[in-house]
mmCIF file of C-alpha atoms in Angstrom:
data_model
loop_
_atom_site.group_PDB
_atom_site.id
_atom_site.type_symbol
_atom_site.label_atom_id
_atom_site.label_comp_id
_atom_site.label_asym_id
_atom_site.label_seq_id
_atom_site.Cartn_x
_atom_site.Cartn_y
_atom_site.Cartn_z
ATOM 1 C CA UNK A 1 15.946 12.530 0.870
ATOM 2 C CA UNK A 2 18.819 9.938 0.677
ATOM 3 C CA UNK A 3 19.783 7.101 2.503
ATOM 4 C CA UNK A 4 20.903 8.376 6.144
ATOM 5 C CA UNK A 5 24.605 7.436 6.763
ATOM 6 C CA UNK A 6 23.743 4.705 9.649
ATOM 7 C CA UNK A 7 21.354 2.787 7.221
ATOM 8 C CA UNK A 8 24.055 3.271 4.553
ATOM 9 C CA UNK A 9 26.465 1.679 6.799
ATOM 10 C CA UNK A 10 24.213 -1.394 7.559
ATOM 11 C CA UNK A 11 23.560 -1.925 3.776
ATOM 12 C CA UNK A 12 27.232 -1.906 2.969
ATOM 13 C CA UNK A 13 28.058 -4.307 5.956
ATOM 14 C CA UNK A 14 24.989 -6.691 4.198
ATOM 15 C CA UNK A 15 26.090 -6.802 0.568
ATOM 16 C CA UNK A 16 29.608 -6.470 1.667
ATOM 17 C CA UNK A 17 30.079 -3.725 -1.213
ATOM 18 C CA UNK A 18 28.483 -0.449 -2.283
ATOM 19 C CA UNK A 19 24.976 -0.389 -3.430
ATOM 20 C CA UNK A 20 24.339 0.397 -6.792
ATOM 21 C CA UNK A 21 22.260 3.787 -7.499
ATOM 22 C CA UNK A 22 19.173 1.215 -8.091
ATOM 23 C CA UNK A 23 19.887 -0.788 -4.703
ATOM 24 C CA UNK A 24 20.480 2.683 -2.888
ATOM 25 C CA UNK A 25 16.797 4.011 -4.258
ATOM 26 C CA UNK A 26 15.244 0.727 -3.342
ATOM 27 C CA UNK A 27 16.671 0.993 0.352
ATOM 28 C CA UNK A 28 15.816 4.410 0.479
ATOM 29 C CA UNK A 29 12.234 3.877 -0.129
ATOM 30 C CA UNK A 30 11.424 0.762 1.193
ATOM 31 C CA UNK A 31 13.372 1.801 4.772
ATOM 32 C CA UNK A 32 11.483 5.139 4.828
ATOM 33 C CA UNK A 33 8.865 5.605 7.646
ATOM 34 C CA UNK A 34 6.157 5.391 4.875
ATOM 35 C CA UNK A 35 6.902 1.691 4.233
ATOM 36 C CA UNK A 36 8.972 0.396 7.319
ATOM 37 C CA UNK A 37 6.628 1.872 9.808
ATOM 38 C CA UNK A 38 10.086 2.572 11.852
ATOM 39 C CA UNK A 39 8.551 4.444 14.491
ATOM 40 C CA UNK A 40 5.109 3.575 14.733
ATOM 41 C CA UNK A 41 5.600 -0.414 14.569
ATOM 42 C CA UNK A 42 7.127 -0.808 17.652
ATOM 43 C CA UNK A 43 4.025 0.971 19.379
ATOM 44 C CA UNK A 44 1.221 -0.653 16.995
ATOM 45 C CA UNK A 45 2.757 -4.232 17.839
ATOM 46 C CA UNK A 46 1.714 -3.683 21.712
ATOM 47 C CA UNK A 47 -2.309 -3.626 20.528
ATOM 48 C CA UNK A 48 -3.685 -7.109 20.418
ATOM 49 C CA UNK A 49 -4.480 -8.565 16.895
ATOM 50 C CA UNK A 50 -5.262 -12.135 17.496
ATOM 51 C CA UNK A 51 -8.229 -13.890 18.204
ATOM 52 C CA UNK A 52 -10.876 -16.541 16.715
ATOM 53 C CA UNK A 53 -12.332 -14.183 14.301
ATOM 54 C CA UNK A 54 -8.780 -13.064 12.723
ATOM 55 C CA UNK A 55 -7.886 -14.565 9.408
ATOM 56 C CA UNK A 56 -5.194 -12.752 8.415
ATOM 57 C CA UNK A 57 -3.731 -9.856 10.790
ATOM 58 C CA UNK A 58 -1.090 -7.197 10.650
ATOM 59 C CA UNK A 59 1.653 -7.682 7.829
ATOM 60 C CA UNK A 60 -0.547 -8.014 4.588
ATOM 61 C CA UNK A 61 -2.189 -5.667 2.458
ATOM 62 C CA UNK A 62 -5.070 -5.812 4.672
ATOM 63 C CA UNK A 63 -6.708 -7.234 7.824
ATOM 64 C CA UNK A 64 -9.071 -10.198 7.396
ATOM 65 C CA UNK A 65 -11.872 -11.315 9.771
ATOM 66 C CA UNK A 66 -14.477 -14.108 9.646
ATOM 67 C CA UNK A 67 -18.181 -13.453 10.439
ATOM 68 C CA UNK A 68 -19.879 -15.576 12.855
ATOM 69 C CA UNK A 69 -22.179 -18.197 11.299
ATOM 70 C CA UNK A 70 -25.937 -17.447 10.990
ATOM 71 C CA UNK A 71 -26.615 -19.258 14.329
ATOM 72 C CA UNK A 72 -23.943 -17.699 16.522
ATOM 73 C CA UNK A 73 -24.693 -14.206 15.157
ATOM 74 C CA UNK A 74 -26.968 -13.212 18.201
ATOM 75 C CA UNK A 75 -24.356 -14.328 20.624
ATOM 76 C CA UNK A 76 -22.110 -11.789 22.135
ATOM 77 C CA UNK A 77 -18.602 -11.677 20.327
ATOM 78 C CA UNK A 78 -16.979 -12.603 23.932
ATOM 79 C CA UNK A 79 -18.830 -15.575 24.174
ATOM 80 C CA UNK A 80 -17.891 -17.078 20.737
ATOM 81 C CA UNK A 81 -15.174 -19.860 20.049
ATOM 82 C CA UNK A 82 -13.454 -20.655 16.670
ATOM 83 C CA UNK A 83 -16.563 -23.046 15.504
ATOM 84 C CA UNK A 84 -18.687 -20.086 15.956
ATOM 85 C CA UNK A 85 -17.073 -18.420 12.542
ATOM 86 C CA UNK A 86 -17.588 -19.517 9.012
ATOM 87 C CA UNK A 87 -16.120 -19.148 5.573
ATOM 88 C CA UNK A 88 -17.433 -15.863 4.537
ATOM 89 C CA UNK A 89 -14.807 -12.798 5.495
ATOM 90 C CA UNK A 90 -14.568 -8.952 5.523
ATOM 91 C CA UNK A 91 -11.501 -7.217 4.950
ATOM 92 C CA UNK A 92 -10.624 -3.935 6.026
ATOM 93 C CA UNK A 93 -7.336 -1.660 5.175
ATOM 94 C CA UNK A 94 -6.378 2.086 5.842
ATOM 95 C CA UNK A 95 -3.816 4.109 4.485
ATOM 96 C CA UNK A 96 -2.812 7.756 4.675
ATOM 97 C CA UNK A 97 -1.911 9.983 1.865
ATOM 98 C CA UNK A 98 -1.154 13.243 3.800
ATOM 99 C CA UNK A 99 1.801 14.436 1.835
ATOM 100 C CA UNK A 100 0.248 13.810 -1.643
ATOM 101 C CA UNK A 101 -2.786 15.371 -0.350
ATOM 102 C CA UNK A 102 -0.916 18.621 0.428
ATOM 103 C CA UNK A 103 0.640 19.032 -2.970
ATOM 104 C CA UNK A 104 -2.344 18.176 -4.845
ATOM 105 C CA UNK A 105 -5.007 17.737 -2.920
ATOM 106 C CA UNK A 106 -7.237 16.226 -5.639
ATOM 107 C CA UNK A 107 -5.066 13.802 -7.196
ATOM 108 C CA UNK A 108 -3.475 12.993 -3.558
ATOM 109 C CA UNK A 109 -6.799 11.984 -2.056
ATOM 110 C CA UNK A 110 -7.836 10.272 -5.411
ATOM 111 C CA UNK A 111 -4.781 8.066 -5.565
ATOM 112 C CA UNK A 112 -5.202 7.466 -1.743
ATOM 113 C CA UNK A 113 -8.961 5.571 -2.377
ATOM 114 C CA UNK A 114 -7.183 3.830 -5.260
ATOM 115 C CA UNK A 115 -4.087 2.418 -3.343
ATOM 116 C CA UNK A 116 -6.507 1.209 -0.723
ATOM 117 C CA UNK A 117 -9.053 -0.573 -3.086
ATOM 118 C CA UNK A 118 -6.099 -2.627 -4.656
ATOM 119 C CA UNK A 119 -5.172 -3.353 -1.390
ATOM 120 C CA UNK A 120 -8.477 -4.901 -0.990
ATOM 121 C CA UNK A 121 -7.920 -6.559 -4.062
ATOM 122 C CA UNK A 122 -4.921 -8.078 -3.553
ATOM 123 C CA UNK A 123 -6.824 -10.110 -0.532
ATOM 124 C CA UNK A 124 -8.986 -11.838 -3.372
ATOM 125 C CA UNK A 125 -12.058 -9.354 -1.888
ATOM 126 C CA UNK A 126 -14.266 -7.418 -3.731
ATOM 127 C CA UNK A 127 -14.061 -3.697 -2.351
ATOM 128 C CA UNK A 128 -18.121 -2.798 -1.293
ATOM 129 C CA UNK A 129 -17.512 0.703 0.858
ATOM 130 C CA UNK A 130 -15.383 3.421 1.526
ATOM 131 C CA UNK A 131 -14.899 5.623 4.849
ATOM 132 C CA UNK A 132 -12.465 8.613 5.304
ATOM 133 C CA UNK A 133 -11.201 10.396 8.120
ATOM 134 C CA UNK A 134 -9.720 13.926 7.652
ATOM 135 C CA UNK A 135 -7.819 16.609 9.519
ATOM 136 C CA UNK A 136 -7.174 20.173 7.968
ATOM 137 C CA UNK A 137 -5.792 23.164 9.886
ATOM 138 C CA UNK A 138 -8.194 26.016 10.949
ATOM 139 C CA UNK A 139 -11.462 26.176 8.684
ATOM 140 C CA UNK A 140 -10.770 30.155 8.922
ATOM 141 C CA UNK A 141 -7.696 29.239 6.714
ATOM 142 C CA UNK A 142 -8.432 30.055 3.009
ATOM 143 C CA UNK A 143 -5.388 27.300 2.523
ATOM 144 C CA UNK A 144 -6.888 24.951 4.951
ATOM 145 C CA UNK A 145 -10.628 25.303 2.807
ATOM 146 C CA UNK A 146 -8.694 25.030 -0.387
ATOM 147 C CA UNK A 147 -7.355 21.597 0.896
ATOM 148 C CA UNK A 148 -10.515 20.549 2.462
ATOM 149 C CA UNK A 149 -12.706 21.066 -0.832
ATOM 150 C CA UNK A 150 -9.864 19.352 -3.114
ATOM 151 C CA UNK A 151 -9.329 16.296 -1.153
ATOM 152 C CA UNK A 152 -13.436 15.531 -0.682
ATOM 153 C CA UNK A 153 -13.489 16.088 -4.295
ATOM 154 C CA UNK A 154 -10.684 13.551 -5.033
ATOM 155 C CA UNK A 155 -12.132 11.014 -2.995
ATOM 156 C CA UNK A 156 -15.680 11.389 -4.105
ATOM 157 C CA UNK A 157 -14.780 11.590 -7.988
ATOM 158 C CA UNK A 158 -12.338 8.220 -7.741
ATOM 159 C CA UNK A 159 -15.111 6.523 -5.611
ATOM 160 C CA UNK A 160 -17.821 7.177 -7.974
ATOM 161 C CA UNK A 161 -16.148 6.307 -10.857
ATOM 162 C CA UNK A 162 -15.334 2.868 -9.439
ATOM 163 C CA UNK A 163 -18.661 2.239 -8.447
ATOM 164 C CA UNK A 164 -17.570 2.202 -4.168
ATOM 165 C CA UNK A 165 -19.816 4.217 -2.271
ATOM 166 C CA UNK A 166 -18.050 6.433 0.778
ATOM 167 C CA UNK A 167 -20.444 5.335 3.462
ATOM 168 C CA UNK A 168 -19.127 7.268 6.966
ATOM 169 C CA UNK A 169 -16.585 9.490 7.487
ATOM 170 C CA UNK A 170 -15.223 12.336 9.983
ATOM 171 C CA UNK A 171 -13.874 15.655 9.338
ATOM 172 C CA UNK A 172 -11.921 18.112 11.976
ATOM 173 C CA UNK A 173 -10.225 21.656 11.757
ATOM 174 C CA UNK A 174 -7.625 22.342 13.963
ATOM 175 C CA UNK A 175 -4.621 24.980 13.532
ATOM 176 C CA UNK A 176 -2.516 22.044 14.773
ATOM 177 C CA UNK A 177 -2.735 20.367 11.251
ATOM 178 C CA UNK A 178 -2.039 23.754 9.362
ATOM 179 C CA UNK A 179 0.470 23.069 6.502
ATOM 180 C CA UNK A 180 0.409 19.244 7.216
ATOM 181 C CA UNK A 181 -3.232 17.794 6.895
ATOM 182 C CA UNK A 182 -4.220 13.795 7.529
ATOM 183 C CA UNK A 183 -5.862 12.395 4.627
ATOM 184 C CA UNK A 184 -7.125 8.907 5.609
ATOM 185 C CA UNK A 185 -9.067 6.388 3.576
ATOM 186 C CA UNK A 186 -10.292 2.933 4.602
ATOM 187 C CA UNK A 187 -12.019 0.276 2.340
ATOM 188 C CA UNK A 188 -14.142 -2.812 3.172
ATOM 189 C CA UNK A 189 -14.308 -5.645 0.959
ATOM 190 C CA UNK A 190 -15.782 -9.280 0.867
ATOM 191 C CA UNK A 191 -14.386 -12.608 -0.035
ATOM 192 C CA UNK A 192 -14.557 -16.171 1.491
ATOM 193 C CA UNK A 193 -12.085 -19.074 2.172
ATOM 194 C CA UNK A 194 -11.910 -20.140 -1.142
ATOM 195 C CA UNK A 195 -10.926 -16.869 -2.672
ATOM 196 C CA UNK A 196 -8.630 -15.700 -0.118
ATOM 197 C CA UNK A 197 -5.210 -14.415 -1.630
ATOM 198 C CA UNK A 198 -2.286 -13.380 0.339
ATOM 199 C CA UNK A 199 0.562 -11.268 -0.677
ATOM 200 C CA UNK A 200 3.149 -14.180 0.500
ATOM 201 C CA UNK A 201 4.769 -15.708 -2.653
ATOM 202 C CA UNK A 202 4.659 -19.553 -2.630
ATOM 203 C CA UNK A 203 6.596 -21.573 -5.131
ATOM 204 C CA UNK A 204 10.004 -21.133 -6.945
ATOM 205 C CA UNK A 205 9.685 -21.064 -10.757
ATOM 206 C CA UNK A 206 6.146 -19.177 -10.684
ATOM 207 C CA UNK A 207 5.902 -16.577 -12.735
ATOM 208 C CA UNK A 208 5.574 -12.717 -11.840
ATOM 209 C CA UNK A 209 3.017 -10.866 -14.121
ATOM 210 C CA UNK A 210 2.248 -7.201 -14.140
ATOM 211 C CA UNK A 211 -1.414 -6.569 -15.070
ATOM 212 C CA UNK A 212 -2.888 -2.736 -15.035
ATOM 213 C CA UNK A 213 -1.868 0.515 -16.501
ATOM 214 C CA UNK A 214 1.738 1.022 -18.191
ATOM 215 C CA UNK A 215 4.602 2.242 -15.912
ATOM 216 C CA UNK A 216 5.499 5.865 -16.567
ATOM 217 C CA UNK A 217 7.378 8.615 -14.655
ATOM 218 C CA UNK A 218 4.547 9.438 -11.990
ATOM 219 C CA UNK A 219 4.989 9.229 -8.515
ATOM 220 C CA UNK A 220 8.996 8.774 -8.528
ATOM 221 C CA UNK A 221 10.026 8.361 -4.784
ATOM 222 C CA UNK A 222 6.832 8.802 -3.272
ATOM 223 C CA UNK A 223 7.356 6.697 -0.544
ATOM 224 C CA UNK A 224 10.788 8.502 0.642
ATOM 225 C CA UNK A 225 8.761 11.756 -0.077
ATOM 226 C CA UNK A 226 5.859 10.868 2.502
ATOM 227 C CA UNK A 227 8.280 10.388 4.826
ATOM 228 C CA UNK A 228 10.070 13.731 4.688
ATOM 229 C CA UNK A 229 8.997 17.331 6.004
ATOM 230 C CA UNK A 230 7.336 19.446 3.993
ATOM 231 C CA UNK A 231 9.113 22.727 2.745
ATOM 232 C CA UNK A 232 7.311 25.703 1.712
ATOM 233 C CA UNK A 233 7.890 25.216 -1.819
ATOM 234 C CA UNK A 234 6.595 21.856 -1.492
ATOM 235 C CA UNK A 235 3.586 22.598 -3.751
ATOM 236 C CA UNK A 236 5.880 22.690 -6.872
ATOM 237 C CA UNK A 237 8.932 21.182 -5.918
ATOM 238 C CA UNK A 238 7.336 18.112 -4.834
ATOM 239 C CA UNK A 239 4.510 17.441 -7.482
ATOM 240 C CA UNK A 240 6.376 15.059 -9.603
ATOM 241 C CA UNK A 241 6.569 12.587 -6.457
ATOM 242 C CA UNK A 242 2.579 12.886 -6.268
ATOM 243 C CA UNK A 243 0.665 10.024 -8.755
ATOM 244 C CA UNK A 244 -1.973 10.541 -10.982
ATOM 245 C CA UNK A 245 -4.695 8.176 -10.878
ATOM 246 C CA UNK A 246 -7.175 6.994 -13.721
ATOM 247 C CA UNK A 247 -10.388 5.217 -11.987
ATOM 248 C CA UNK A 248 -11.619 4.118 -15.044
ATOM 249 C CA UNK A 249 -8.698 1.842 -15.563
ATOM 250 C CA UNK A 250 -9.178 0.905 -11.650
ATOM 251 C CA UNK A 251 -12.591 -0.305 -12.401
ATOM 252 C CA UNK A 252 -11.705 -2.477 -15.304
ATOM 253 C CA UNK A 253 -8.726 -3.441 -12.783
ATOM 254 C CA UNK A 254 -11.329 -4.459 -10.067
ATOM 255 C CA UNK A 255 -13.077 -6.407 -12.553
ATOM 256 C CA UNK A 256 -9.991 -8.325 -14.030
ATOM 257 C CA UNK A 257 -8.929 -9.183 -10.650
ATOM 258 C CA UNK A 258 -12.388 -10.588 -9.824
ATOM 259 C CA UNK A 259 -12.090 -12.963 -12.909
ATOM 260 C CA UNK A 260 -8.485 -13.943 -12.311
ATOM 261 C CA UNK A 261 -9.808 -14.743 -8.644
ATOM 262 C CA UNK A 262 -12.801 -16.542 -9.999
ATOM 263 C CA UNK A 263 -10.647 -19.071 -12.189
ATOM 264 C CA UNK A 264 -8.158 -19.480 -9.466
ATOM 265 C CA UNK A 265 -5.382 -18.211 -11.511
ATOM 266 C CA UNK A 266 -3.924 -16.144 -8.493
ATOM 267 C CA UNK A 267 -1.153 -17.627 -6.355
ATOM 268 C CA UNK A 268 -0.270 -14.355 -4.684
ATOM 269 C CA UNK A 269 -0.856 -10.621 -5.122
ATOM 270 C CA UNK A 270 0.069 -7.599 -4.271
ATOM 271 C CA UNK A 271 -0.898 -4.333 -5.478
ATOM 272 C CA UNK A 272 1.691 -1.346 -6.613
ATOM 273 C CA UNK A 273 1.735 1.538 -4.268
ATOM 274 C CA UNK A 274 4.493 2.848 -2.139
ATOM 275 C CA UNK A 275 7.926 2.049 -3.874
ATOM 276 C CA UNK A 276 6.257 0.823 -7.051
ATOM 277 C CA UNK A 277 7.214 -2.206 -8.716
ATOM 278 C CA UNK A 278 10.092 -2.679 -6.674
ATOM 279 C CA UNK A 279 8.183 -2.441 -3.445
ATOM 280 C CA UNK A 280 5.499 -4.741 -4.611
ATOM 281 C CA UNK A 281 7.653 -7.437 -5.833
ATOM 282 C CA UNK A 282 10.328 -7.358 -3.244
ATOM 283 C CA UNK A 283 7.957 -7.870 -0.253
ATOM 284 C CA UNK A 284 5.913 -10.371 -2.459
ATOM 285 C CA UNK A 285 8.623 -12.770 -2.260
ATOM 286 C CA UNK A 286 10.173 -11.797 0.972
ATOM 287 C CA UNK A 287 7.126 -12.979 2.647
ATOM 288 C CA UNK A 288 7.530 -16.461 1.313
ATOM 289 C CA UNK A 289 10.959 -16.211 2.348
ATOM 290 C CA UNK A 290 12.027 -16.552 -1.268
ATOM 291 C CA UNK A 291 13.811 -14.278 -3.957
ATOM 292 C CA UNK A 292 12.746 -13.362 -7.430
ATOM 293 C CA UNK A 293 14.678 -12.558 -10.996
ATOM 294 C CA UNK A 294 13.308 -9.630 -12.707
ATOM 295 C CA UNK A 295 13.532 -8.080 -16.442
ATOM 296 C CA UNK A 296 12.788 -4.217 -15.914
ATOM 297 C CA UNK A 297 12.909 -3.907 -19.785
ATOM 298 C CA UNK A 298 9.920 -6.667 -19.599
ATOM 299 C CA UNK A 299 7.559 -4.301 -17.815
ATOM 300 C CA UNK A 300 4.956 -2.344 -20.238
ATOM 301 C CA UNK A 301 5.554 1.279 -20.330
ATOM 302 C CA UNK A 302 4.020 4.434 -21.144
ATOM 303 C CA UNK A 303 6.933 6.811 -21.529
ATOM 304 C CA UNK A 304 10.386 6.023 -23.575
ATOM 305 C CA UNK A 305 13.706 5.736 -22.295
ATOM 306 C CA UNK A 306 13.053 5.172 -19.250
ATOM 307 C CA UNK A 307 15.904 3.976 -17.024
ATOM 308 C CA UNK A 308 16.106 0.875 -14.450
ATOM 309 C CA UNK A 309 15.852 3.064 -11.335
ATOM 310 C CA UNK A 310 12.417 4.767 -12.961
ATOM 311 C CA UNK A 311 10.890 1.527 -13.905
ATOM 312 C CA UNK A 312 11.553 0.118 -10.402
ATOM 313 C CA UNK A 313 10.429 3.140 -8.149
ATOM 314 C CA UNK A 314 7.652 4.799 -10.161
ATOM 315 C CA UNK A 315 4.184 4.979 -8.335
ATOM 316 C CA UNK A 316 1.916 4.914 -11.425
ATOM 317 C CA UNK A 317 -1.676 3.858 -10.212
ATOM 318 C CA UNK A 318 -3.909 1.283 -11.134
ATOM 319 C CA UNK A 319 -1.269 -2.095 -11.532
ATOM 320 C CA UNK A 320 -0.941 -5.101 -9.665
ATOM 321 C CA UNK A 321 1.811 -7.483 -9.262
ATOM 322 C CA UNK A 322 0.963 -11.158 -9.522
ATOM 323 C CA UNK A 323 2.489 -14.942 -8.725
ATOM 324 C CA UNK A 324 1.114 -17.013 -11.458
ATOM 325 C CA UNK A 325 1.645 -20.560 -12.334
ATOM 326 C CA UNK A 326 3.687 -20.999 -15.711
ATOM 327 C CA UNK A 327 0.732 -22.995 -17.337
ATOM 328 C CA UNK A 328 -2.086 -20.072 -16.498
ATOM 329 C CA UNK A 329 0.070 -17.315 -17.706
ATOM 330 C CA UNK A 330 -1.759 -17.297 -21.328
ATOM 331 C CA UNK A 331 -5.143 -17.295 -19.792
ATOM 332 C CA UNK A 332 -4.073 -14.472 -17.360
ATOM 333 C CA UNK A 333 -2.914 -12.558 -20.588
ATOM 334 C CA UNK A 334 -6.069 -13.318 -22.323
ATOM 335 C CA UNK A 335 -8.102 -11.954 -19.278
ATOM 336 C CA UNK A 336 -6.030 -8.860 -19.007
ATOM 337 C CA UNK A 337 -6.945 -8.155 -22.671
ATOM 338 C CA UNK A 338 -10.379 -8.744 -22.559
ATOM 339 C CA UNK A 339 -10.634 -5.632 -19.834
ATOM 340 C CA UNK A 340 -8.599 -3.703 -22.340
ATOM 341 C CA UNK A 341 -5.778 -3.708 -19.338
ATOM 342 C CA UNK A 342 -2.024 -4.283 -20.059
ATOM 343 C CA UNK A 343 -0.263 -7.264 -19.011
ATOM 344 C CA UNK A 344 3.889 -8.283 -19.028
ATOM 345 C CA UNK A 345 5.576 -11.412 -17.375
ATOM 346 C CA UNK A 346 8.443 -9.355 -15.683
ATOM 347 C CA UNK A 347 10.461 -12.245 -14.238
ATOM 348 C CA UNK A 348 9.760 -15.347 -11.584
ATOM 349 C CA UNK A 349 9.882 -16.427 -8.279
ATOM 350 C CA UNK A 350 13.208 -18.087 -7.094
ATOM 351 C CA UNK A 351 14.671 -19.343 -4.396
ATOM 352 C CA UNK A 352 17.750 -17.084 -4.162
ATOM 353 C CA UNK A 353 18.375 -13.366 -4.082
ATOM 354 C CA UNK A 354 15.996 -10.146 -5.175
ATOM 355 C CA UNK A 355 17.502 -9.349 -8.833
ATOM 356 C CA UNK A 356 16.748 -7.085 -11.302
ATOM 357 C CA UNK A 357 18.486 -6.790 -14.747
ATOM 358 C CA UNK A 358 18.349 -3.746 -17.141
ATOM 359 C CA UNK A 359 19.967 -3.572 -20.420
ATOM 360 C CA UNK A 360 22.188 -6.517 -19.853
ATOM 361 C CA UNK A 361 23.421 -5.836 -16.429
ATOM 362 C CA UNK A 362 22.361 -6.637 -12.922
ATOM 363 C CA UNK A 363 21.304 -3.508 -11.434
ATOM 364 C CA UNK A 364 20.042 -4.768 -8.146
ATOM 365 C CA UNK A 365 21.280 -8.356 -6.428
ATOM 366 C CA UNK A 366 20.193 -8.015 -2.629
ATOM 367 C CA UNK A 367 18.462 -10.237 0.128
ATOM 368 C CA UNK A 368 14.895 -9.841 -0.148
ATOM 369 C CA UNK A 369 13.854 -10.059 3.279
ATOM 370 C CA UNK A 370 16.996 -7.617 4.191
ATOM 371 C CA UNK A 371 15.513 -5.221 1.784
ATOM 372 C CA UNK A 372 11.846 -5.425 2.266
ATOM 373 C CA UNK A 373 11.780 -5.966 6.322
ATOM 374 C CA UNK A 374 15.421 -5.117 7.750
ATOM 375 C CA UNK A 375 15.199 -1.530 8.283
ATOM 376 C CA UNK A 376 16.185 -1.138 12.251
ATOM 377 C CA UNK A 377 13.011 0.520 14.190
ATOM 378 C CA UNK A 378 13.431 3.741 16.152
ATOM 379 C CA UNK A 379 13.250 3.169 19.512
ATOM 380 C CA UNK A 380 11.406 6.782 20.665
ATOM 381 C CA UNK A 381 11.940 8.286 23.777
ATOM 382 C CA UNK A 382 8.865 8.022 26.156
ATOM 383 C CA UNK A 383 7.730 9.895 29.093
ATOM 384 C CA UNK A 384 5.412 8.075 31.765
ATOM 385 C CA UNK A 385 2.274 10.607 31.690
ATOM 386 C CA UNK A 386 1.469 12.421 35.013
ATOM 387 C CA UNK A 387 -1.625 11.578 37.319
ATOM 388 C CA UNK A 388 -3.967 13.977 36.419
ATOM 389 C CA UNK A 389 -5.541 16.017 39.647
ATOM 390 C CA UNK A 390 -9.101 14.755 40.107
ATOM 391 C CA UNK A 391 -11.763 15.908 42.641
ATOM 392 C CA UNK A 392 -13.600 12.771 42.947
ATOM 393 C CA UNK A 393 -16.556 12.367 45.554
ATOM 394 C CA UNK A 394 -16.110 10.649 48.671
ATOM 395 C CA UNK A 395 -17.562 7.044 47.942
ATOM 396 C CA UNK A 396 -18.011 6.843 52.201
ATOM 397 C CA UNK A 397 -20.389 9.752 52.106
#
C-alpha cells in the first residue's frame, strides 16, 4: 500500500515540496483507515458522546467515565446531575486486530490485548478486566476453527500472563466472515481525578521519553496493512506486518506505569501501537497544538542497522511514550531500570513543527496537526432504508 494520488497531492500542496521517504510513509500510515477512521468517523460522530458522567470522550486512547457517588448510586442515571458524580473513574477502550489475527491468529490476537491494555495505562488507569467479541466464518470450515482456536489461545495467554482476567465476551460464526474474521478486545480500567492522564502534550521544553521494550523491525507498516484488502497469500506475505508480543514485559510496564503515575511524573502519555513511534509521538503533540524534535538514533533498539523509517514505523510491542518535565527524567529512568525496562530520552516538545532527525539529516519536517489529523474523510454514499412491510393488528379492534 502506498499514499494515494489524491492524498499525495494534498501533502505536496501543504509541504510545498515532495515528501521524503519517511514523511510519505508516515502519511500513508497515519492517514490510513486504521488510524484516521476516514470512513467511520463521520458515522461515529453522530452518536451522543457527552454527559455529566463523561470525563474524556472520543479522541483519546480510552473513554473515561465518572462513577456516581455512594449517595447517588441508587438513583436512576436519568435523574442524576453533575454533582452526583465523584472523583472515581472507570476507563473503557476497545480495539480490533482483524488482519493480524487472520495472518497469525495467536500473535495477532495477543498483541490486540496488549495494545488495548496500554491504551488503558496511557489514561493513568490500572487495567482490571478484558472482554472480547469475536466473529469467524462458518464453524464447519477447517480454517475458521483454526483461526478460532488460535485467537482464543492468544487472548487467554496474554491476559493470563499480565494478570488481567477476561470477564465476558461473545463469539459468532457466519460464512460472511470467511477469510476476514473480526477480533475485538476491550479493556476496563480504574483511576481517579488526581491520577488521570491524557494524550495531550502540554508544555514546550518537556522531554519525550520512550519506556519499554527495545524497538525492532516487527510490525512494520501495520497500520497501512490493517487497512488493506487481504490477498490469498496474506498468511505468508504479510507476516512481517504482525507484531510479536511479550506479555511479561507488558506486566512490568503496567507496574512501572503505575509507579510513574503514583509519583506524578507523567505529564501526558501515549502508547506505541499503530504507526509505532511516529504515530504515538506526532499524535501526542498534535493534540496539544504543539510540535516536537526527535532524534531517532536515541531510540533504544534491539536490531542492528535500523534505518529512520524502520525506527519510526516499527510496531514493536510493550512501549510507551511519555511527556516528562526535564527535572523528572532521571527519576523516570530509575523507575524504568527498576522494572527492567529500556528507557531513552528521544526528544522534546516544541512550539514548532514535528521534526525527526537521523544520522545528521532531517528526515521529517511537517506540521504535527496536519500529519496526525489532516486526513480527509470519506463521504460514503448512503441509501435510505425501505420501510419494511408489517402486518400489524388493528388497534381499534
